[in-house]
Short mmCIF file of N, CA, C and O in Angstrom, two decimals:
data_model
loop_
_atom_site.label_atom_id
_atom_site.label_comp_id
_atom_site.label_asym_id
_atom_site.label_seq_id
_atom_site.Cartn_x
_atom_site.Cartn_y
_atom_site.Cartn_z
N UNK A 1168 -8.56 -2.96 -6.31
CA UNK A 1168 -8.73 -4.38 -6.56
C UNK A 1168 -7.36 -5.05 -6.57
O UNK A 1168 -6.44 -4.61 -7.26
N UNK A 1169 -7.25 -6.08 -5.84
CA UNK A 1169 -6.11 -6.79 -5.73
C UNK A 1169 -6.12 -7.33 -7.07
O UNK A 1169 -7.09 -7.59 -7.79
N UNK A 1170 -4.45 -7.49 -7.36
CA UNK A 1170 -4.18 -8.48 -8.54
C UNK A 1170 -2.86 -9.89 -8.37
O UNK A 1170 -1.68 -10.03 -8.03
N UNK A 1171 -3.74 -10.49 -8.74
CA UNK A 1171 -2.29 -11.90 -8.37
C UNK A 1171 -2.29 -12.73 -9.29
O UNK A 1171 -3.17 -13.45 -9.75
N UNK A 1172 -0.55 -12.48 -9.70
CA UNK A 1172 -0.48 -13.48 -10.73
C UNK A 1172 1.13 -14.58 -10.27
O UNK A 1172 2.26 -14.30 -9.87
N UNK A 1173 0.25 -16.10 -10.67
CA UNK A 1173 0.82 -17.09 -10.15
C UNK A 1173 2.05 -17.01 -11.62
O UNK A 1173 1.91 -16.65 -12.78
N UNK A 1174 3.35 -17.59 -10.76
CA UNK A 1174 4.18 -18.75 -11.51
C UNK A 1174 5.15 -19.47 -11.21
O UNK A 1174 5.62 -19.16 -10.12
N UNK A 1175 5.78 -20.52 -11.84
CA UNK A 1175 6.35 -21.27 -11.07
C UNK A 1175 6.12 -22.62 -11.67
O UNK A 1175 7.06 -23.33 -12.01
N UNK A 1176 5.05 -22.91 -11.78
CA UNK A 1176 4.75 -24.58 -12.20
C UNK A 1176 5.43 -24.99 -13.58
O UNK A 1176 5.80 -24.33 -14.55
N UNK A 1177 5.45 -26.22 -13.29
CA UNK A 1177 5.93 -26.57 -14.38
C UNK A 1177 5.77 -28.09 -14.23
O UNK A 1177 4.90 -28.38 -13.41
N UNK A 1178 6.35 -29.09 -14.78
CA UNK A 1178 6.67 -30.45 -14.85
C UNK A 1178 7.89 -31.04 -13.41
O UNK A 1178 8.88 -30.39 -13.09
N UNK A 1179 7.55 -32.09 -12.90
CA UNK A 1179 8.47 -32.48 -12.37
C UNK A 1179 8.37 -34.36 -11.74
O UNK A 1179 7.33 -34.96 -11.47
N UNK A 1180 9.61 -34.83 -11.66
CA UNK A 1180 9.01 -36.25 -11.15
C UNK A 1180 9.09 -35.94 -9.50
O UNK A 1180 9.43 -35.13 -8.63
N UNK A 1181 8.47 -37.29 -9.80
CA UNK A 1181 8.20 -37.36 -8.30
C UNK A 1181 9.48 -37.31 -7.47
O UNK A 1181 10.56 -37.63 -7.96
N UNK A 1182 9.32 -36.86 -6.11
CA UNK A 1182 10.67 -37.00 -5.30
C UNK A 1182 11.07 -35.34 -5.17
O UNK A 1182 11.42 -34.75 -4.14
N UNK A 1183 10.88 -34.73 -6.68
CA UNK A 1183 11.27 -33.29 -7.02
C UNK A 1183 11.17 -32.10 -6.48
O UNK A 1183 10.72 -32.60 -5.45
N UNK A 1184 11.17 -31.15 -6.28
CA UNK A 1184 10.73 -29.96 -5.69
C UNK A 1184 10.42 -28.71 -6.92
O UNK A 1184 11.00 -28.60 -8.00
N UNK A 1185 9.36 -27.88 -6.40
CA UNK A 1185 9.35 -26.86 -7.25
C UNK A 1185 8.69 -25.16 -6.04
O UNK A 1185 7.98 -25.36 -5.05
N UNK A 1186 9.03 -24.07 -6.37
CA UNK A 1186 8.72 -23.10 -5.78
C UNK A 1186 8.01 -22.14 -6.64
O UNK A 1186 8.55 -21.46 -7.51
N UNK A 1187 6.49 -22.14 -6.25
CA UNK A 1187 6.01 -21.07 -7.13
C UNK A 1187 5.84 -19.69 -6.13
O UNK A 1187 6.12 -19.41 -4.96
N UNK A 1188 5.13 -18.90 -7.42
CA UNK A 1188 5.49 -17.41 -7.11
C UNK A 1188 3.94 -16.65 -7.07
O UNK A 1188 3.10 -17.06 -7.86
N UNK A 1189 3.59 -15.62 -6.20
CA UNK A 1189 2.20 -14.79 -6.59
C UNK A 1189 2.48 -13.32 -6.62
O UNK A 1189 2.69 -12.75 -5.55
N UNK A 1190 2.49 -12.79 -7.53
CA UNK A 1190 2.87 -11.20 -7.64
C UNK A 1190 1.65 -10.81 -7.07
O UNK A 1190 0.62 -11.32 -7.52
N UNK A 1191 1.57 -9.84 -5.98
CA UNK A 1191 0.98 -9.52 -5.30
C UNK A 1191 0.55 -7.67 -5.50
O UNK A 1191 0.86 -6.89 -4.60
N UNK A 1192 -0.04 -7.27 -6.55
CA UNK A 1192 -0.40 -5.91 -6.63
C UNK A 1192 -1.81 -4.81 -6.85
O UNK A 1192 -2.96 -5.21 -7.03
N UNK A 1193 -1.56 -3.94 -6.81
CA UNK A 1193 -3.16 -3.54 -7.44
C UNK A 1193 -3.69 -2.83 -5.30
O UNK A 1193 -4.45 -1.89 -5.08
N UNK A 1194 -3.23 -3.38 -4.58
CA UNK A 1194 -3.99 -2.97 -3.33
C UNK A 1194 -3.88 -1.52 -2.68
O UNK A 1194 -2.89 -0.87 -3.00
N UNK A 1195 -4.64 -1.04 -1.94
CA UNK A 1195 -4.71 0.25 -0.86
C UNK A 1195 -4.21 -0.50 0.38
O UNK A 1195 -3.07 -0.34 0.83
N UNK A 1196 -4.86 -1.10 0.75
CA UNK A 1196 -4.58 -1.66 2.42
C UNK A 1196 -3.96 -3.34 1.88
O UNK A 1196 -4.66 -3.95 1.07
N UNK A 1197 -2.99 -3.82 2.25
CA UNK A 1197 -2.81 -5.22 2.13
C UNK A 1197 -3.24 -6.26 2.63
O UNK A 1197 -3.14 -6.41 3.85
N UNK A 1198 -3.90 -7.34 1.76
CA UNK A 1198 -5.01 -8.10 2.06
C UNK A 1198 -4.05 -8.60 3.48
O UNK A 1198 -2.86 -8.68 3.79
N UNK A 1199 -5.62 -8.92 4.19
CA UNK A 1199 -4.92 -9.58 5.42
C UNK A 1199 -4.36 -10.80 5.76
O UNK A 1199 -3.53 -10.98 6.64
N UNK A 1200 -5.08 -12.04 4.68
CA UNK A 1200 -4.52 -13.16 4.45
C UNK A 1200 -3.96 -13.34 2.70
O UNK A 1200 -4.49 -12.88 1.68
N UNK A 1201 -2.46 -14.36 2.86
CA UNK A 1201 -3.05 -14.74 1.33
C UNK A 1201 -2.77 -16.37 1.54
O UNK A 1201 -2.12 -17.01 2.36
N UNK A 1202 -3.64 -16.75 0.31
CA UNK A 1202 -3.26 -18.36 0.33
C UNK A 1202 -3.08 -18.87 -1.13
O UNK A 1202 -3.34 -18.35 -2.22
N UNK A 1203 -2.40 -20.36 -0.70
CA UNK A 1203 -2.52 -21.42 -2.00
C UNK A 1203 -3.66 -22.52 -1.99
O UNK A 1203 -3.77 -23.37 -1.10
N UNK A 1204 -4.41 -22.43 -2.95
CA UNK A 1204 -5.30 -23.12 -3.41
C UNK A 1204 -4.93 -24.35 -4.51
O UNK A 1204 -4.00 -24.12 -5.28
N UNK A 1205 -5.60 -25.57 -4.60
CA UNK A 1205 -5.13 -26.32 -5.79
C UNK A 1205 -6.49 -27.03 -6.38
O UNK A 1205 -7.36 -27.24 -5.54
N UNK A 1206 -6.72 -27.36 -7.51
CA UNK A 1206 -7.56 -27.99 -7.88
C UNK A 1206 -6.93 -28.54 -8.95
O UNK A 1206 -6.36 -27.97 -9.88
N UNK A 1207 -7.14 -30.06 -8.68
CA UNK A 1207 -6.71 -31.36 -9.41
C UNK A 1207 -8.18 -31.79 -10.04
O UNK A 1207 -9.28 -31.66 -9.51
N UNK A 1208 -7.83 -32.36 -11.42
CA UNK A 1208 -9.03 -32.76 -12.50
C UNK A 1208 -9.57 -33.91 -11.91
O UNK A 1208 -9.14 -35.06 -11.82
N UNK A 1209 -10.82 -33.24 -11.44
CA UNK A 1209 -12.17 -34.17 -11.28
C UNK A 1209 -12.62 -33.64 -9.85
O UNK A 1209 -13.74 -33.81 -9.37
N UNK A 1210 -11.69 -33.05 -9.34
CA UNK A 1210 -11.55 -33.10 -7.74
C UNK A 1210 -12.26 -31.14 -7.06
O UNK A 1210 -12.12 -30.22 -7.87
N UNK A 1211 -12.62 -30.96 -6.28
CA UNK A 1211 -13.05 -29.89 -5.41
C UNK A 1211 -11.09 -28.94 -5.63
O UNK A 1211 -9.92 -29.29 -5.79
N UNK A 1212 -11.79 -27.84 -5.52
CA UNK A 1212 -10.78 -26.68 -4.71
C UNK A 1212 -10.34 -27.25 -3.21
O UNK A 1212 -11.12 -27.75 -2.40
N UNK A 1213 -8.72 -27.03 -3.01
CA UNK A 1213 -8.61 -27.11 -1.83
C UNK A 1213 -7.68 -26.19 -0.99
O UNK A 1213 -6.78 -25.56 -1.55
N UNK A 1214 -7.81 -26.13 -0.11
CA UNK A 1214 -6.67 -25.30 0.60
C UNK A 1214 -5.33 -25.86 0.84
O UNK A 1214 -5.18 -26.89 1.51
N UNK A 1215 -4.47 -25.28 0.37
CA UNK A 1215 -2.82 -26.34 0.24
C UNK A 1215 -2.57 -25.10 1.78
O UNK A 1215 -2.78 -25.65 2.86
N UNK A 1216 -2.23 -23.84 1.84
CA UNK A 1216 -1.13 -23.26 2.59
C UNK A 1216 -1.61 -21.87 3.28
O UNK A 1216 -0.88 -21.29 2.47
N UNK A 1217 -2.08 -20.97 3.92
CA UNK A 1217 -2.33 -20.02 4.32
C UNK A 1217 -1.30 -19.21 5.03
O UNK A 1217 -0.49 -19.73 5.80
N UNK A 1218 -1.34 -17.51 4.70
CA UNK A 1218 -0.34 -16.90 5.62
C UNK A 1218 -1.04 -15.46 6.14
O UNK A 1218 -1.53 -14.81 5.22
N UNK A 1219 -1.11 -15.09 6.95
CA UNK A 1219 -1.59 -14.34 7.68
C UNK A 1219 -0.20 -13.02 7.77
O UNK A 1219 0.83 -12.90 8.43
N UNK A 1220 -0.87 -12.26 6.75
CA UNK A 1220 0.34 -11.03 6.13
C UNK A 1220 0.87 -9.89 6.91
O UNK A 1220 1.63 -9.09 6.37
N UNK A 1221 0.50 -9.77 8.22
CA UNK A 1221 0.74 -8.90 9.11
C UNK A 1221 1.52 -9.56 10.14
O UNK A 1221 2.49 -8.95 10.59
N UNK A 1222 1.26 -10.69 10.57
CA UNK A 1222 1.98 -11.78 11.42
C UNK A 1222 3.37 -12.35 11.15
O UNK A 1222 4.42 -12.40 11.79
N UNK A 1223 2.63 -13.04 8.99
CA UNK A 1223 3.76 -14.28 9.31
C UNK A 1223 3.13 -15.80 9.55
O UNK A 1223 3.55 -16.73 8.86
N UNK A 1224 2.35 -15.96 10.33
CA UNK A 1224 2.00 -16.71 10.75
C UNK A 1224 0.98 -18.01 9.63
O UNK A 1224 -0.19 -18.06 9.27
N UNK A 1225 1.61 -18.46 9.51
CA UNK A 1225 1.38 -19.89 8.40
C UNK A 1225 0.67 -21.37 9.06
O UNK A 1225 0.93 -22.08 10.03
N UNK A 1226 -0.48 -21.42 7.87
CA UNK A 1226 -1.50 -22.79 8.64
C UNK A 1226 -1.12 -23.72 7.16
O UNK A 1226 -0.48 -23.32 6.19
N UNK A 1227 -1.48 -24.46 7.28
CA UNK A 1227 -1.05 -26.06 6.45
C UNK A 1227 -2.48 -27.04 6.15
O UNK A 1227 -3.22 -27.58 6.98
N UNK A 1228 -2.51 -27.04 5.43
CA UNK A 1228 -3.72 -28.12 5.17
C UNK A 1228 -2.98 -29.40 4.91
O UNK A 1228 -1.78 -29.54 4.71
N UNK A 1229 -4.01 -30.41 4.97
CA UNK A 1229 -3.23 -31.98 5.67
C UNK A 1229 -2.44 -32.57 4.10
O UNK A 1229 -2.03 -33.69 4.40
N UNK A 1230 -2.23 -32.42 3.26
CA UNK A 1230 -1.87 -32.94 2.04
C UNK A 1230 -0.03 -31.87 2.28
O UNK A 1230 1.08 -32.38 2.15
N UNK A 1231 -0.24 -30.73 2.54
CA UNK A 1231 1.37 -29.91 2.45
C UNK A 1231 1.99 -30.16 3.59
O UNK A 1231 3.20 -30.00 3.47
N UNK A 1232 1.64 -30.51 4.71
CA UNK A 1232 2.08 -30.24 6.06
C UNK A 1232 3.65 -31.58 5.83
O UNK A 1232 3.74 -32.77 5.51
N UNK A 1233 4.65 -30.45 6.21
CA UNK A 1233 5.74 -31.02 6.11
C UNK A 1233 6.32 -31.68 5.20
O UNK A 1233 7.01 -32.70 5.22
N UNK A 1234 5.87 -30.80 4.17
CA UNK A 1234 6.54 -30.79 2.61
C UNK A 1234 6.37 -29.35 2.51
O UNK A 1234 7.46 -28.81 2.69
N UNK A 1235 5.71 -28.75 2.35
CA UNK A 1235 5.28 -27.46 2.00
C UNK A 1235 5.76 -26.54 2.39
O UNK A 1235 6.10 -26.89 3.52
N UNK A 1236 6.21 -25.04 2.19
CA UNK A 1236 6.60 -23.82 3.39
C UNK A 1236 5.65 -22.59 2.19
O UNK A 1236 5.75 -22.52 0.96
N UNK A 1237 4.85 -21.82 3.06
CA UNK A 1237 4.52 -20.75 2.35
C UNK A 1237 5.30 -19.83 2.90
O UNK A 1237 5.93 -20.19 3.90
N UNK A 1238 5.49 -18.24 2.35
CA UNK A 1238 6.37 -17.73 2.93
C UNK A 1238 5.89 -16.47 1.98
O UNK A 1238 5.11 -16.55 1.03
N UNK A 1239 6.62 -15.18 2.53
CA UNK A 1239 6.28 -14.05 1.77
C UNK A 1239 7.53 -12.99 2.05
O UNK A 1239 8.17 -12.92 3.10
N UNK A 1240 7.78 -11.98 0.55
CA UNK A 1240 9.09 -11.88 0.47
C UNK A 1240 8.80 -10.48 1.79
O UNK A 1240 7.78 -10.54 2.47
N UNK A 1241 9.90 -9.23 2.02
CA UNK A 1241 9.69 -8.63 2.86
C UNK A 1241 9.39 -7.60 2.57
O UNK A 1241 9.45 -6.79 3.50
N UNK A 1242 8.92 -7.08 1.24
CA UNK A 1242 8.02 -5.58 0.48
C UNK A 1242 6.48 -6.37 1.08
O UNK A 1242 5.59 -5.72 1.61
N UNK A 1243 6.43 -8.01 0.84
CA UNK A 1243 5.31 -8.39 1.49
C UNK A 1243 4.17 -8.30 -0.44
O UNK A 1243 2.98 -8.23 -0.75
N UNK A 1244 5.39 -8.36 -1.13
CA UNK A 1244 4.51 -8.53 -2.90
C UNK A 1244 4.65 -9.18 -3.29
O UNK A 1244 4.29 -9.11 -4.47
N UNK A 1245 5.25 -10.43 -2.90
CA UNK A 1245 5.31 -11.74 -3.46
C UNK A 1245 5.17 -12.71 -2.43
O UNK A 1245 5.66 -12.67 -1.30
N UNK A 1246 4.37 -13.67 -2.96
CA UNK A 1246 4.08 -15.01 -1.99
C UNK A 1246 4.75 -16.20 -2.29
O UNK A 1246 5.03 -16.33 -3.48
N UNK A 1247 4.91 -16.63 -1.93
CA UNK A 1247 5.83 -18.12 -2.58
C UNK A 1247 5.29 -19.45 -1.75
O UNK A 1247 4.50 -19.45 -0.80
N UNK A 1248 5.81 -20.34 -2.26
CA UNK A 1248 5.11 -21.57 -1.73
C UNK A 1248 6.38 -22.56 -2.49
O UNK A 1248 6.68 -22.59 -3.68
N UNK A 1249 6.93 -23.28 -1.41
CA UNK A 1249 8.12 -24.10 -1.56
C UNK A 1249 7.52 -25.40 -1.80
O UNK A 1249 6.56 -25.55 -1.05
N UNK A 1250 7.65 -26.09 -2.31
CA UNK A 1250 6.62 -27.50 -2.31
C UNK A 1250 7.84 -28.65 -2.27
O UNK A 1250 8.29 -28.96 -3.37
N UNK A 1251 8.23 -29.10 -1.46
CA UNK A 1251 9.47 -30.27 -1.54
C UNK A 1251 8.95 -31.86 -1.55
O UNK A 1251 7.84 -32.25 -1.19
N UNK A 1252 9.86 -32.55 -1.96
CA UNK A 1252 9.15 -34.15 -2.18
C UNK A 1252 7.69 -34.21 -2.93
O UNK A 1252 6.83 -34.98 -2.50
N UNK A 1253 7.48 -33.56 -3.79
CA UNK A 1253 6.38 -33.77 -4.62
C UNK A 1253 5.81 -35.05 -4.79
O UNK A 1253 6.57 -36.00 -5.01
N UNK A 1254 4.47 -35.24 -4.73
CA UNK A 1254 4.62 -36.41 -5.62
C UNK A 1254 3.27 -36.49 -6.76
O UNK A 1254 2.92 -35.54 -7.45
N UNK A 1255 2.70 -37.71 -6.78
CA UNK A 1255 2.01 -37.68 -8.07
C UNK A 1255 0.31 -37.17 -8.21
O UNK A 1255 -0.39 -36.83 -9.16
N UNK A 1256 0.09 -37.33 -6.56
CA UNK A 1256 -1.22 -36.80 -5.86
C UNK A 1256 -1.34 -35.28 -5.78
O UNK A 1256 -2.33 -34.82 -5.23
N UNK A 1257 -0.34 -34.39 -6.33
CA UNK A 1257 0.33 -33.36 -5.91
C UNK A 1257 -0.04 -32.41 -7.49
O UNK A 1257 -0.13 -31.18 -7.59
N UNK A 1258 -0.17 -33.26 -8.38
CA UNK A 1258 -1.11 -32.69 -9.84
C UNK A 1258 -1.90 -32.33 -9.77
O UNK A 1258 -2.86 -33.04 -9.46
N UNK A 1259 -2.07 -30.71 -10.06
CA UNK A 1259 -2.92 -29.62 -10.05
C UNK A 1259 -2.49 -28.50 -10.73
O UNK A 1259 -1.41 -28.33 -11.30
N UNK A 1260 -3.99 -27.32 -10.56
CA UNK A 1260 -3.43 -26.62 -10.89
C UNK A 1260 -3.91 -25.71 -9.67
O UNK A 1260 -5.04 -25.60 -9.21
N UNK A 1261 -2.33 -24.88 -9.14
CA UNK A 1261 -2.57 -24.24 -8.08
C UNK A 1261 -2.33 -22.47 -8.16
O UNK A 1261 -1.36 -21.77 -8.44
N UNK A 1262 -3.57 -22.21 -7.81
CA UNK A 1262 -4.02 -20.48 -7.27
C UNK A 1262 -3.57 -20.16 -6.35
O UNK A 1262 -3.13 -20.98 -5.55
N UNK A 1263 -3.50 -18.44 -6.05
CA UNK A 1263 -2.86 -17.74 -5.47
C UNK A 1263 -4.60 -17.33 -4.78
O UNK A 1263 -5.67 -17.83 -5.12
N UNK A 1264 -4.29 -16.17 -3.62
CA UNK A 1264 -5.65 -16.16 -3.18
C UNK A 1264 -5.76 -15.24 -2.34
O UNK A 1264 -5.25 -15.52 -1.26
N UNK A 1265 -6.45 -13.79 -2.45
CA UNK A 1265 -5.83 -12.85 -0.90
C UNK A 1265 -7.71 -12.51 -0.25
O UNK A 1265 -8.84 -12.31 -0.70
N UNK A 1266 -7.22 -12.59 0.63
CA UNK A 1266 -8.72 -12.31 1.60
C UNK A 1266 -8.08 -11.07 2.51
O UNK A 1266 -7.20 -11.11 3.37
N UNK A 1267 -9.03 -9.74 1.91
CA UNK A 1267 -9.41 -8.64 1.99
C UNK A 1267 -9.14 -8.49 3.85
O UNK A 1267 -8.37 -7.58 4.18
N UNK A 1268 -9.64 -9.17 4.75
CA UNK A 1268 -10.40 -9.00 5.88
C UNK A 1268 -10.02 -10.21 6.87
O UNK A 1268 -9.28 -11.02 6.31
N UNK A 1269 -10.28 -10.49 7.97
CA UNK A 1269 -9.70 -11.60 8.95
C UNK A 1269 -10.61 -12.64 8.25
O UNK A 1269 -10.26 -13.64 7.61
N UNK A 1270 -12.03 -12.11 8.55
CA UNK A 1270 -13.14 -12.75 8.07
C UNK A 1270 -13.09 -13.91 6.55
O UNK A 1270 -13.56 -15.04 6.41
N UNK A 1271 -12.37 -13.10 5.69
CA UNK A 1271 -11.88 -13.50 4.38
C UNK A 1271 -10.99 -14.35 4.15
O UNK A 1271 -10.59 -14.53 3.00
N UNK A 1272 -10.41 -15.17 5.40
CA UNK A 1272 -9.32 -16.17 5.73
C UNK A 1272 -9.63 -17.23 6.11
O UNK A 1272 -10.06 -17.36 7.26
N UNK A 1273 -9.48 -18.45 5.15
CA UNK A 1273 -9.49 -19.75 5.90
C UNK A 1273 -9.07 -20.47 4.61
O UNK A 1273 -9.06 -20.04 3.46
N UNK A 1274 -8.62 -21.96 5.23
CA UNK A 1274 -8.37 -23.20 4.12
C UNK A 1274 -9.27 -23.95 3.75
O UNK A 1274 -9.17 -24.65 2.74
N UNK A 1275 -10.11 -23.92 4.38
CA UNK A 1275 -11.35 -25.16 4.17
C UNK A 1275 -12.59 -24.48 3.27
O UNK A 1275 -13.38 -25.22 2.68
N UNK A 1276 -12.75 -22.69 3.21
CA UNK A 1276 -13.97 -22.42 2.33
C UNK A 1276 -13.21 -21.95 1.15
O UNK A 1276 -12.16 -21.35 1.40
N UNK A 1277 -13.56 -22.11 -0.12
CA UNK A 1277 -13.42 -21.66 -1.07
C UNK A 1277 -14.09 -20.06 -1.55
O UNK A 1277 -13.65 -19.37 -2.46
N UNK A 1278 -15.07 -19.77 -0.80
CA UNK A 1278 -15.70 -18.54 -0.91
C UNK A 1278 -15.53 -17.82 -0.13
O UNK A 1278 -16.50 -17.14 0.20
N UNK A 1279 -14.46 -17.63 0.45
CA UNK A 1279 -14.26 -16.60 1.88
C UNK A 1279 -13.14 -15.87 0.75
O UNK A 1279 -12.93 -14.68 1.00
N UNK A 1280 -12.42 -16.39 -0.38
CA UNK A 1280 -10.92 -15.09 -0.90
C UNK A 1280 -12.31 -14.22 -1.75
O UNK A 1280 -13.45 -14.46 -2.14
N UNK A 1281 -11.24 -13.00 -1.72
CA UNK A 1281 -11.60 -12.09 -2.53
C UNK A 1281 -11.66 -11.46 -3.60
O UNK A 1281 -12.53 -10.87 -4.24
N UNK A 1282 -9.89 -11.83 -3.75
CA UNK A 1282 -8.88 -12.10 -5.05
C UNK A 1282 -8.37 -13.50 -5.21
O UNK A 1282 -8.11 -14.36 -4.38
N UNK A 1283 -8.27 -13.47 -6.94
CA UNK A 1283 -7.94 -14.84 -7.26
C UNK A 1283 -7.13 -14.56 -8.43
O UNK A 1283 -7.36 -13.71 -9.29
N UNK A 1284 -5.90 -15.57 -8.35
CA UNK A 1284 -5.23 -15.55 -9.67
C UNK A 1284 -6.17 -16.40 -10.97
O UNK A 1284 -7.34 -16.76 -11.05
N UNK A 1285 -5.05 -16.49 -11.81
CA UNK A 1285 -5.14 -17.34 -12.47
C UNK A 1285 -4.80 -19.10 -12.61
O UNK A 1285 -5.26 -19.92 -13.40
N UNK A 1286 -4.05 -19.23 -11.77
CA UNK A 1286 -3.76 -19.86 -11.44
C UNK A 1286 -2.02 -20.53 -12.31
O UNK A 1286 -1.51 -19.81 -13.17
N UNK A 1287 -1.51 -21.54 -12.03
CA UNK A 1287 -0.17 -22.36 -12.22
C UNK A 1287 -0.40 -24.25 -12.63
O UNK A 1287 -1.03 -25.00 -11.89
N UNK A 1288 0.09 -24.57 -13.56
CA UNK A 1288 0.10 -25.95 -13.49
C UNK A 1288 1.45 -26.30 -12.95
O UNK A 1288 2.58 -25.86 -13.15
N UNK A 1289 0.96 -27.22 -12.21
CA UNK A 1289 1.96 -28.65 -11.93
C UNK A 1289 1.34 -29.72 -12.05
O UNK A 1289 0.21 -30.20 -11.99
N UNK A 1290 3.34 -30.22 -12.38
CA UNK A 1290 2.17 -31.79 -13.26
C UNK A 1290 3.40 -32.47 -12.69
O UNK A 1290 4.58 -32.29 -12.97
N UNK A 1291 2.81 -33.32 -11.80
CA UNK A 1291 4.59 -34.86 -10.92
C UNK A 1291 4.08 -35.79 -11.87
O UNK A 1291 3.06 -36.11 -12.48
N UNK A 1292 5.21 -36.04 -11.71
CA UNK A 1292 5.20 -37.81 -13.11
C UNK A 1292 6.54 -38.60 -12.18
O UNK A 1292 7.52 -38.23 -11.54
N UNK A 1293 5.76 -40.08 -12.62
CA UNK A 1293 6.36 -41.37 -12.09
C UNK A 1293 8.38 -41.20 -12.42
O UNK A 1293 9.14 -42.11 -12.08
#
């Protein structure tokens, strides 16, 4: 059973940057995707960042794209997610996320990961 634990969040104003972290352990085979998820109060789960762990290869959902960099260190056990120019739409709290399988990969379903953290707050202020 995969295990992922987020950190990183914290407080920041707007304009700010912050880089969180997903300890990535517990696996036999390494999940084939992992991602960042966020859910802001009142609002659906969403897909912020995806990385495809054998590749490299990184997708963007429309809220991070060109603020955002996901990235993964090179043991390939930590995930990170650079978040630059924050701003106030950007308050959540954001999960870590690994899908087992190709199948188990995408930004748009919430029920395709396999593993889930706990997740990280961030909180942008004016």
């Amino acid at each position: 059973q995969v295990q992922l634990a987020e950190s990183g969040g914290g407080s920041v104003q707007a304009g700010g940057s912050l880089r969180l972290s997903c300890a990535v352990s517990g696996y036999a085979v390494i999940p084939f995707c992992l991602t960042w998820f966020r859910q802001a109060p009142g609002k659906e789960r969403e897909g912020v960042a995806l990385l495809y762990t054998g590749t490299g290869a990184a997708h963007y959902g429309d809220s991070a794209k060109d603020r955002f960099t996901i990235f993964q260190d090179e043991a390939k056990t930590t995930l990170y997610l650079q978040m630059n120019n924050l701003q106030l739409e950007d308050t959540a709290i954001y999960y870590c996320a690994a899908g087992a399988r190709r199948w188990n990969c995408g930004l748009r379903d919430t029920r395709l990961a396999t593993s889930w953290g706990q997740g990280t707050q961030v909180t942008v202020s004016a």
